[in-house]
PDB file of C-alpha atoms in Angstrom:
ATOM      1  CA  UNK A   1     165.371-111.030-120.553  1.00  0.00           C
ATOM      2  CA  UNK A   2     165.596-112.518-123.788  1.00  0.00           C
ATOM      3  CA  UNK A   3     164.584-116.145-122.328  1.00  0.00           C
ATOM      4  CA  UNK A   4     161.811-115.379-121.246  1.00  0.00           C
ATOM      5  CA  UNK A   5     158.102-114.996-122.102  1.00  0.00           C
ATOM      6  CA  UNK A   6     156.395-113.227-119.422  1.00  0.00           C
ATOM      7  CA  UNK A   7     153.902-110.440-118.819  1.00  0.00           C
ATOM      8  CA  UNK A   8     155.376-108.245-116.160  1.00  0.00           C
ATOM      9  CA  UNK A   9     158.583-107.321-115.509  1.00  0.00           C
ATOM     10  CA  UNK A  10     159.265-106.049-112.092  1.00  0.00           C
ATOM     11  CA  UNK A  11     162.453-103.934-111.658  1.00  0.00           C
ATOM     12  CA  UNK A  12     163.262-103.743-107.480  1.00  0.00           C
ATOM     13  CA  UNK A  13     165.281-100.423-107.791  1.00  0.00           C
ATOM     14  CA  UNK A  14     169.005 -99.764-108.575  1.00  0.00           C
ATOM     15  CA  UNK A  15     168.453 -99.882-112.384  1.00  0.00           C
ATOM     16  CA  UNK A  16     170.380 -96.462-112.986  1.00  0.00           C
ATOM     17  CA  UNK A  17     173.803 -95.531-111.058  1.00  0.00           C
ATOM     18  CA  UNK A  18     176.082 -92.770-111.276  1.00  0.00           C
ATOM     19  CA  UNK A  19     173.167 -89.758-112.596  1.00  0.00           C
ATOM     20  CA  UNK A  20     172.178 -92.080-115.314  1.00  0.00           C
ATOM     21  CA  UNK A  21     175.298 -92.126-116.850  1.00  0.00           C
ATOM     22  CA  UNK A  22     175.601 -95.166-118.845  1.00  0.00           C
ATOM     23  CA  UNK A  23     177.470 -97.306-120.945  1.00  0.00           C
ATOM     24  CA  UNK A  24     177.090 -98.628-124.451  1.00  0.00           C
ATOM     25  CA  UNK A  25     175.702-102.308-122.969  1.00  0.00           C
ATOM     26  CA  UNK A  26     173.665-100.462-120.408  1.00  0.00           C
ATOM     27  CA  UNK A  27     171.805 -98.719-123.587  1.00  0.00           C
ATOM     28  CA  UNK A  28     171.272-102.256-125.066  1.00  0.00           C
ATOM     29  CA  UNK A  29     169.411-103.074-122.243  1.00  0.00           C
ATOM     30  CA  UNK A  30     167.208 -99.376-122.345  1.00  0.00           C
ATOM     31  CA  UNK A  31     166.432-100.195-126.073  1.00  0.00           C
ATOM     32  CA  UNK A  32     165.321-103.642-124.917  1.00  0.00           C
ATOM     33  CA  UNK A  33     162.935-102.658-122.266  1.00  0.00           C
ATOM     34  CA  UNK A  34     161.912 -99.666-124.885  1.00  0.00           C
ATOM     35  CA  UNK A  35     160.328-102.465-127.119  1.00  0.00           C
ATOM     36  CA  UNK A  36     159.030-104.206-124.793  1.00  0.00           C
ATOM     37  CA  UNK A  37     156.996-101.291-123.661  1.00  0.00           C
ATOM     38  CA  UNK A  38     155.924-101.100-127.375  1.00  0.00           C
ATOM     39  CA  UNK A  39     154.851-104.611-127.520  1.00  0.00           C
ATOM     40  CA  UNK A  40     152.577-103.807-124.498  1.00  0.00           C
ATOM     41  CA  UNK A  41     154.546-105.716-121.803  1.00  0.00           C
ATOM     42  CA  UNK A  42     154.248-104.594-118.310  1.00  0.00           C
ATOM     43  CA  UNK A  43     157.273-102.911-116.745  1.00  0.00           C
ATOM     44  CA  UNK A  44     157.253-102.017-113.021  1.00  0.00           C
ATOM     45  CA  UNK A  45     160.121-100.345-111.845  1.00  0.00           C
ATOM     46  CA  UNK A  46     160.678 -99.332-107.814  1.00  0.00           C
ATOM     47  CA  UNK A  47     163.083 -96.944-106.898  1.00  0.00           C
ATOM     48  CA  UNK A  48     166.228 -97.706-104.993  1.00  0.00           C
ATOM     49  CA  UNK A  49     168.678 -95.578-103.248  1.00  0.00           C
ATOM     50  CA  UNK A  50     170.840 -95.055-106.748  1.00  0.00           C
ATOM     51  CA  UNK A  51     167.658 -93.882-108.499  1.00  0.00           C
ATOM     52  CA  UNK A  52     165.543 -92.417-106.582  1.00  0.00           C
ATOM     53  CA  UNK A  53     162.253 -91.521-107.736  1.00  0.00           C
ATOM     54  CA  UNK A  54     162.823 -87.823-107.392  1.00  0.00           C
ATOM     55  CA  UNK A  55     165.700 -87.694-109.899  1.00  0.00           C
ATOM     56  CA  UNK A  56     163.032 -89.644-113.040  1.00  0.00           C
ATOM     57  CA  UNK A  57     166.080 -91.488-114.867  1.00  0.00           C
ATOM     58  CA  UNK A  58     163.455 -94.547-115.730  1.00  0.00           C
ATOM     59  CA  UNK A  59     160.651 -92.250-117.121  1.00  0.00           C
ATOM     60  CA  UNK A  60     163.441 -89.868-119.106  1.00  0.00           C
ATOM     61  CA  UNK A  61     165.522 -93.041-120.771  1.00  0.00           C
ATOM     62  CA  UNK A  62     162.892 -95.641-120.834  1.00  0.00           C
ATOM     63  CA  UNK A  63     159.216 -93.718-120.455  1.00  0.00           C
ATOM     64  CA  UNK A  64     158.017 -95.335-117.488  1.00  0.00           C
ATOM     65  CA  UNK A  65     157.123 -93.796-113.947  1.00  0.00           C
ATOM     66  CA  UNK A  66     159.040 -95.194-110.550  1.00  0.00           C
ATOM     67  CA  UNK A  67     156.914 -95.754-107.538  1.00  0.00           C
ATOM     68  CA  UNK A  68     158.370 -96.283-103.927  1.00  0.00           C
ATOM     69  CA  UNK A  69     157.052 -99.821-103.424  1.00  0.00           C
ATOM     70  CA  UNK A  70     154.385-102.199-105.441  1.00  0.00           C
ATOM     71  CA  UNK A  71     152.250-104.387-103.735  1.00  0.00           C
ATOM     72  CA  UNK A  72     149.799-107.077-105.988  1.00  0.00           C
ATOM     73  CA  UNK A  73     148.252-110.366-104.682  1.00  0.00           C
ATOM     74  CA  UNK A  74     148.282-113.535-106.597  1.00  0.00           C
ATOM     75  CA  UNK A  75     147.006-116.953-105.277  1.00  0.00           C
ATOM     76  CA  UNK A  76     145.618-115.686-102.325  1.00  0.00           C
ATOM     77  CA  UNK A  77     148.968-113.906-101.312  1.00  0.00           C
ATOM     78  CA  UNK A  78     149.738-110.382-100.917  1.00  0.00           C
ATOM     79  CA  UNK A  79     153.102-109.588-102.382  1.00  0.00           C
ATOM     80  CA  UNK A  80     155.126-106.332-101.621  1.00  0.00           C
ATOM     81  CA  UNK A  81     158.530-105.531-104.081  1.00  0.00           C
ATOM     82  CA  UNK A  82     160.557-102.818-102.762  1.00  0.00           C
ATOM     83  CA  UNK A  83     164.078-102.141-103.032  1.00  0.00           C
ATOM     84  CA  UNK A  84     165.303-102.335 -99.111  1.00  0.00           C
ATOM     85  CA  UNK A  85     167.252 -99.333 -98.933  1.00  0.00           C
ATOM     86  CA  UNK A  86     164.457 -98.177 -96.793  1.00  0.00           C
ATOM     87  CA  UNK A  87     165.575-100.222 -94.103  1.00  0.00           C
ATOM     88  CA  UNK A  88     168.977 -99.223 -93.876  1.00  0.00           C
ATOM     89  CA  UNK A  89     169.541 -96.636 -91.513  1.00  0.00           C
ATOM     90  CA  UNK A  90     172.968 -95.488 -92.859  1.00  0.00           C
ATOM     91  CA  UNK A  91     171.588 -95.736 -96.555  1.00  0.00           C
ATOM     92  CA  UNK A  92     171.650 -91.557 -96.779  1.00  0.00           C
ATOM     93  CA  UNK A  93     175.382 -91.501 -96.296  1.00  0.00           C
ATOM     94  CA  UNK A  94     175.287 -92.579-100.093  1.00  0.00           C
ATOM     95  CA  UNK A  95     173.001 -90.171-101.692  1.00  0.00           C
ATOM     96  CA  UNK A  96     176.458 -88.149-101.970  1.00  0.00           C
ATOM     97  CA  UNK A  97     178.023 -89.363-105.486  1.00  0.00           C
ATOM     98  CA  UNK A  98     181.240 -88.669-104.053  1.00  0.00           C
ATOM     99  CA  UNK A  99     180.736 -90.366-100.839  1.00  0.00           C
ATOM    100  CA  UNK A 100     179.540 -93.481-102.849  1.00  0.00           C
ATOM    101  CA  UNK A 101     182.073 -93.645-104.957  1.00  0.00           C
ATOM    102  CA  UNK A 102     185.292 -93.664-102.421  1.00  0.00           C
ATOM    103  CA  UNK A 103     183.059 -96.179-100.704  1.00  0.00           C
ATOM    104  CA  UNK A 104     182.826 -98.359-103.762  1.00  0.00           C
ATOM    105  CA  UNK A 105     185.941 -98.061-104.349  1.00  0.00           C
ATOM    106  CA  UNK A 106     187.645 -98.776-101.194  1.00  0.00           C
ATOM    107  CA  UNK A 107     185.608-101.904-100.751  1.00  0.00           C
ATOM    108  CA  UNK A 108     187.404-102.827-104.072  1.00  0.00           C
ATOM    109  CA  UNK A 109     190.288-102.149-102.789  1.00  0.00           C
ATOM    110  CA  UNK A 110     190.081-103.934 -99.740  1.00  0.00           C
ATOM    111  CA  UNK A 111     189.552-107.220-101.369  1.00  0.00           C
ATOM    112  CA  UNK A 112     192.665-107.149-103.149  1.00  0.00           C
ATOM    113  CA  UNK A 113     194.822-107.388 -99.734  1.00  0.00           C
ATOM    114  CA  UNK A 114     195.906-110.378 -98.348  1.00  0.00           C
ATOM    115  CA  UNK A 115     198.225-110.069 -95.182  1.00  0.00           C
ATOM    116  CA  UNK A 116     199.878-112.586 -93.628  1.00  0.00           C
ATOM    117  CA  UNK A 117     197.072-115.097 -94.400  1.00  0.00           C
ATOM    118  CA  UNK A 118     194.793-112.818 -93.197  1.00  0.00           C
ATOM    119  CA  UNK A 119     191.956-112.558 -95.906  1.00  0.00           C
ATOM    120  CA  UNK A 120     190.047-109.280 -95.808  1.00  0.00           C
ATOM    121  CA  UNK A 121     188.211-110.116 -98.890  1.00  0.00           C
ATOM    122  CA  UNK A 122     186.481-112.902 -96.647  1.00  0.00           C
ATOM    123  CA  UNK A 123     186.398-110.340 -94.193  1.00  0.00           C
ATOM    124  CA  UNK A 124     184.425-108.299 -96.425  1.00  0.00           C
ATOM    125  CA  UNK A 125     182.236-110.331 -97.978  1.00  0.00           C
ATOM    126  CA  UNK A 126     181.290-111.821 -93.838  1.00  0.00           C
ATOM    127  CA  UNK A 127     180.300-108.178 -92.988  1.00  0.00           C
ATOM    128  CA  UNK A 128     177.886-107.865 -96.338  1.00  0.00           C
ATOM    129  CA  UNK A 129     176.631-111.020 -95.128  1.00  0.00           C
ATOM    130  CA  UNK A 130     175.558-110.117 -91.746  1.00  0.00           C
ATOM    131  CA  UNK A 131     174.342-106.402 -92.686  1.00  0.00           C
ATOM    132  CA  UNK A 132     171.922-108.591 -95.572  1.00  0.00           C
ATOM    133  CA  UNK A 133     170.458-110.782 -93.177  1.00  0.00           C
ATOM    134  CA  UNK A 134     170.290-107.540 -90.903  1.00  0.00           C
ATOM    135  CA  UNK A 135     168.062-105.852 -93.964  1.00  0.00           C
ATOM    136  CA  UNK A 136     165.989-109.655 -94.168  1.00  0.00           C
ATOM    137  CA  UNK A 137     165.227-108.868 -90.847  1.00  0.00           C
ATOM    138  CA  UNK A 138     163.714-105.321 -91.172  1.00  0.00           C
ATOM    139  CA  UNK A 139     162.229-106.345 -94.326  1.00  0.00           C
ATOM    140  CA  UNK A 140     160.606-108.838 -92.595  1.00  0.00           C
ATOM    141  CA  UNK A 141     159.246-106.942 -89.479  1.00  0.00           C
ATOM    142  CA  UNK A 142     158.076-104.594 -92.112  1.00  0.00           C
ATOM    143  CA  UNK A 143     155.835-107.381 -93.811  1.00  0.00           C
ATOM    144  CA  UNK A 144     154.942-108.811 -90.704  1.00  0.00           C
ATOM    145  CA  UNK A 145     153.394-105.137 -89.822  1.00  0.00           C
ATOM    146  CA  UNK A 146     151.385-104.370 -92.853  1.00  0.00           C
ATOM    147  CA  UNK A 147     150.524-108.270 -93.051  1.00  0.00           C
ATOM    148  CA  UNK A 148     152.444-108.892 -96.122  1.00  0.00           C
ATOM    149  CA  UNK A 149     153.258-112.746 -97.364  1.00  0.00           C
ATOM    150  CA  UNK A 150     156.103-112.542 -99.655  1.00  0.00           C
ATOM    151  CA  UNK A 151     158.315-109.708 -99.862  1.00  0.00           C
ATOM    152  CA  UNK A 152     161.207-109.084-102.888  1.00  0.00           C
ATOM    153  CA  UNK A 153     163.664-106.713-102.112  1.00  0.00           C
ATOM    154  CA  UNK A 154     167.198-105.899-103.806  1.00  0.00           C
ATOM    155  CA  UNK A 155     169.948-103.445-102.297  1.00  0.00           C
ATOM    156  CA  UNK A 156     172.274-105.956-100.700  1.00  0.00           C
ATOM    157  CA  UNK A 157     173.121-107.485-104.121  1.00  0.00           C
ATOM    158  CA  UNK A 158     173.218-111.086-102.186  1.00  0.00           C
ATOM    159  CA  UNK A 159     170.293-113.343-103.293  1.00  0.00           C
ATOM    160  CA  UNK A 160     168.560-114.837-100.604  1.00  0.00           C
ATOM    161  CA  UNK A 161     165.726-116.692 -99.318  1.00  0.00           C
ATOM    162  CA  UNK A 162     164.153-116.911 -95.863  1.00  0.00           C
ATOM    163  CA  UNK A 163     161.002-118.168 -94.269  1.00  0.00           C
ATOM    164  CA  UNK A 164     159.872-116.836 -91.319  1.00  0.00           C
ATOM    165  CA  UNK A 165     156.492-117.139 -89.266  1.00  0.00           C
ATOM    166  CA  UNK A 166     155.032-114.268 -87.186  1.00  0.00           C
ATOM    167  CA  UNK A 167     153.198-114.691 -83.909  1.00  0.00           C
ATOM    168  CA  UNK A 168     150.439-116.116 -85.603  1.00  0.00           C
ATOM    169  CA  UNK A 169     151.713-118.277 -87.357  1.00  0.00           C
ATOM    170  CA  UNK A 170     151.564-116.841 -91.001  1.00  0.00           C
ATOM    171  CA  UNK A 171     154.186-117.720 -92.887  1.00  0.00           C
ATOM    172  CA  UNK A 172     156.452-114.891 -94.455  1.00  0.00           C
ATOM    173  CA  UNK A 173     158.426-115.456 -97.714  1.00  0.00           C
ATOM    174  CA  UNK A 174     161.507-113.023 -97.711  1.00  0.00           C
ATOM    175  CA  UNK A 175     163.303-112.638-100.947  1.00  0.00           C
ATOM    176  CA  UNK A 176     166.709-110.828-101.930  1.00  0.00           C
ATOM    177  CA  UNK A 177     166.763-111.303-106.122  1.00  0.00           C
ATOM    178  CA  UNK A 178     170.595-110.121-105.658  1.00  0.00           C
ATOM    179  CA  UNK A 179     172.453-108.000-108.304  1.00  0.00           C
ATOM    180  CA  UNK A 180     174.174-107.475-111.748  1.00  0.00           C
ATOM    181  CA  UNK A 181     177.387-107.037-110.686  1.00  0.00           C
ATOM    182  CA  UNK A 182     179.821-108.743-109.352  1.00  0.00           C
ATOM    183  CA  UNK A 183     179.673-111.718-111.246  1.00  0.00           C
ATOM    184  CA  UNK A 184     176.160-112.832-109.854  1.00  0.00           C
ATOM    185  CA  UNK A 185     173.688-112.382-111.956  1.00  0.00           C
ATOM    186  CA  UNK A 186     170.375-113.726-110.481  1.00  0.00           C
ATOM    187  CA  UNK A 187     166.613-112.819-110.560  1.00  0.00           C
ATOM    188  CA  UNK A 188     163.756-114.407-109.637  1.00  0.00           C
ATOM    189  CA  UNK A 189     160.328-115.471-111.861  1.00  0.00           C
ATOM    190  CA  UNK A 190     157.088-116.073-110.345  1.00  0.00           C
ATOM    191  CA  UNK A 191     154.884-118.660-112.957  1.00  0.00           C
ATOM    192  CA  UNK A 192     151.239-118.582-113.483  1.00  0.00           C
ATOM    193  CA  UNK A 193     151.022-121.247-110.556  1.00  0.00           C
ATOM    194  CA  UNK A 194     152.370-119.081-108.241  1.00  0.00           C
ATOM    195  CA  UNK A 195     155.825-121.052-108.006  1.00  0.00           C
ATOM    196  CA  UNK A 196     158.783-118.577-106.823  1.00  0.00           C
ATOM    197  CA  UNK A 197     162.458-119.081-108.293  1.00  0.00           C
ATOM    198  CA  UNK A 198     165.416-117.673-107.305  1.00  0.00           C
ATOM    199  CA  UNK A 199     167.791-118.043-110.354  1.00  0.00           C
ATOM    200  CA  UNK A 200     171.223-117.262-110.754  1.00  0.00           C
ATOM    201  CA  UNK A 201     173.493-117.063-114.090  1.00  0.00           C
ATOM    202  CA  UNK A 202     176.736-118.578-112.923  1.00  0.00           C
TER     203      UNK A 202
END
């Protein structure tokens, strides 16, 4: 955040976990986007599935109200940022904290065995592959429907790009920015030209 001069920040859900319980780097982050606000920098924050908008953790730690989705157009694009959760049909089965947790936590788990050669980390990480591109699909249909050009979505926490074309031929930009955990680090920036980056910090 530091590296960068820019005038909005866009936050695609997922910024709070676990009831907005939060650690000591977490905070650093909260005080960050806290001046920013007072330098009059933009901050647009979505909801995602962790922080819904319902439960206000953004507006009560950091003063700024969640909406569902946020749509803008820039260079004669229409842009739509929303967090994806929406098109995951098994998505409620983690509103439960509980639920949420054993399921983090098993998926830990599972990477650590290695039987007989058998990998089921690489099992894993196959099966988050094909549900993301399932989600890039949806996402996808979604923009085709409400005639959307580029659409930035999180919730997978793989970063992604894909270009599709609908039956007219407009091209749609699909985006996955990715995560802050597990090791990947990446975002994307969108300069005054209209040029779209996917970054990541490894």
């Amino acid at each position: 955040l530091k590296g960068y001069l820019y005038q909005n920040l866009i936050i695609v859900g997922d910024l709070f976990e676990g009831d907005g319980i939060i650690s000591d780097e977490q905070f650093e982050i909260i005080e960050h986007l806290r001046k920013m606000l007072k330098n009059k920098n933009k901050i647009i924050c979505v909801d995602g599935n962790h922080d819904p908008v319902e439960k206000g953790l953004a507006r009560k730690f950091i003063g700024i109200d969640v909406r569902k989705k946020y749509e803008w157009k820039m260079g004669g694009k229409k842009f739509c940022a929303i967090h994806g959760h929406q098109f995951d049909k098994f998505c409620f089965v983690f509103s439960e904290p509980l639920i949420d947790k054993i399921f983090s936590s098993s998926t830990w788990l599972l990477k650590m065995i290695n039987i007989l050669g058998f990998n089921v980390a690489k099992w894993v990480d196959d099966l988050h592959n094909k549900f993301s591109r399932h989600i890039a699909k949806k996402a996808i249909e979604y923009a085709e429907k409400n005639r959307i050009d580029v659409i930035i979505c999180g919730h997978t926490h793989l970063p992604l790009h894909f270009v599709s074309s609908d039956k007219n031929g407009r091209t749609i930009d699909y985006y996955n920015l990715g995560c802050w955990v597990e090791n990947l680090g990446s975002h994307i920036t969108i300069d005054e030209n209209d040029k779209i980056e996917l970054h990541s910090m490894l």
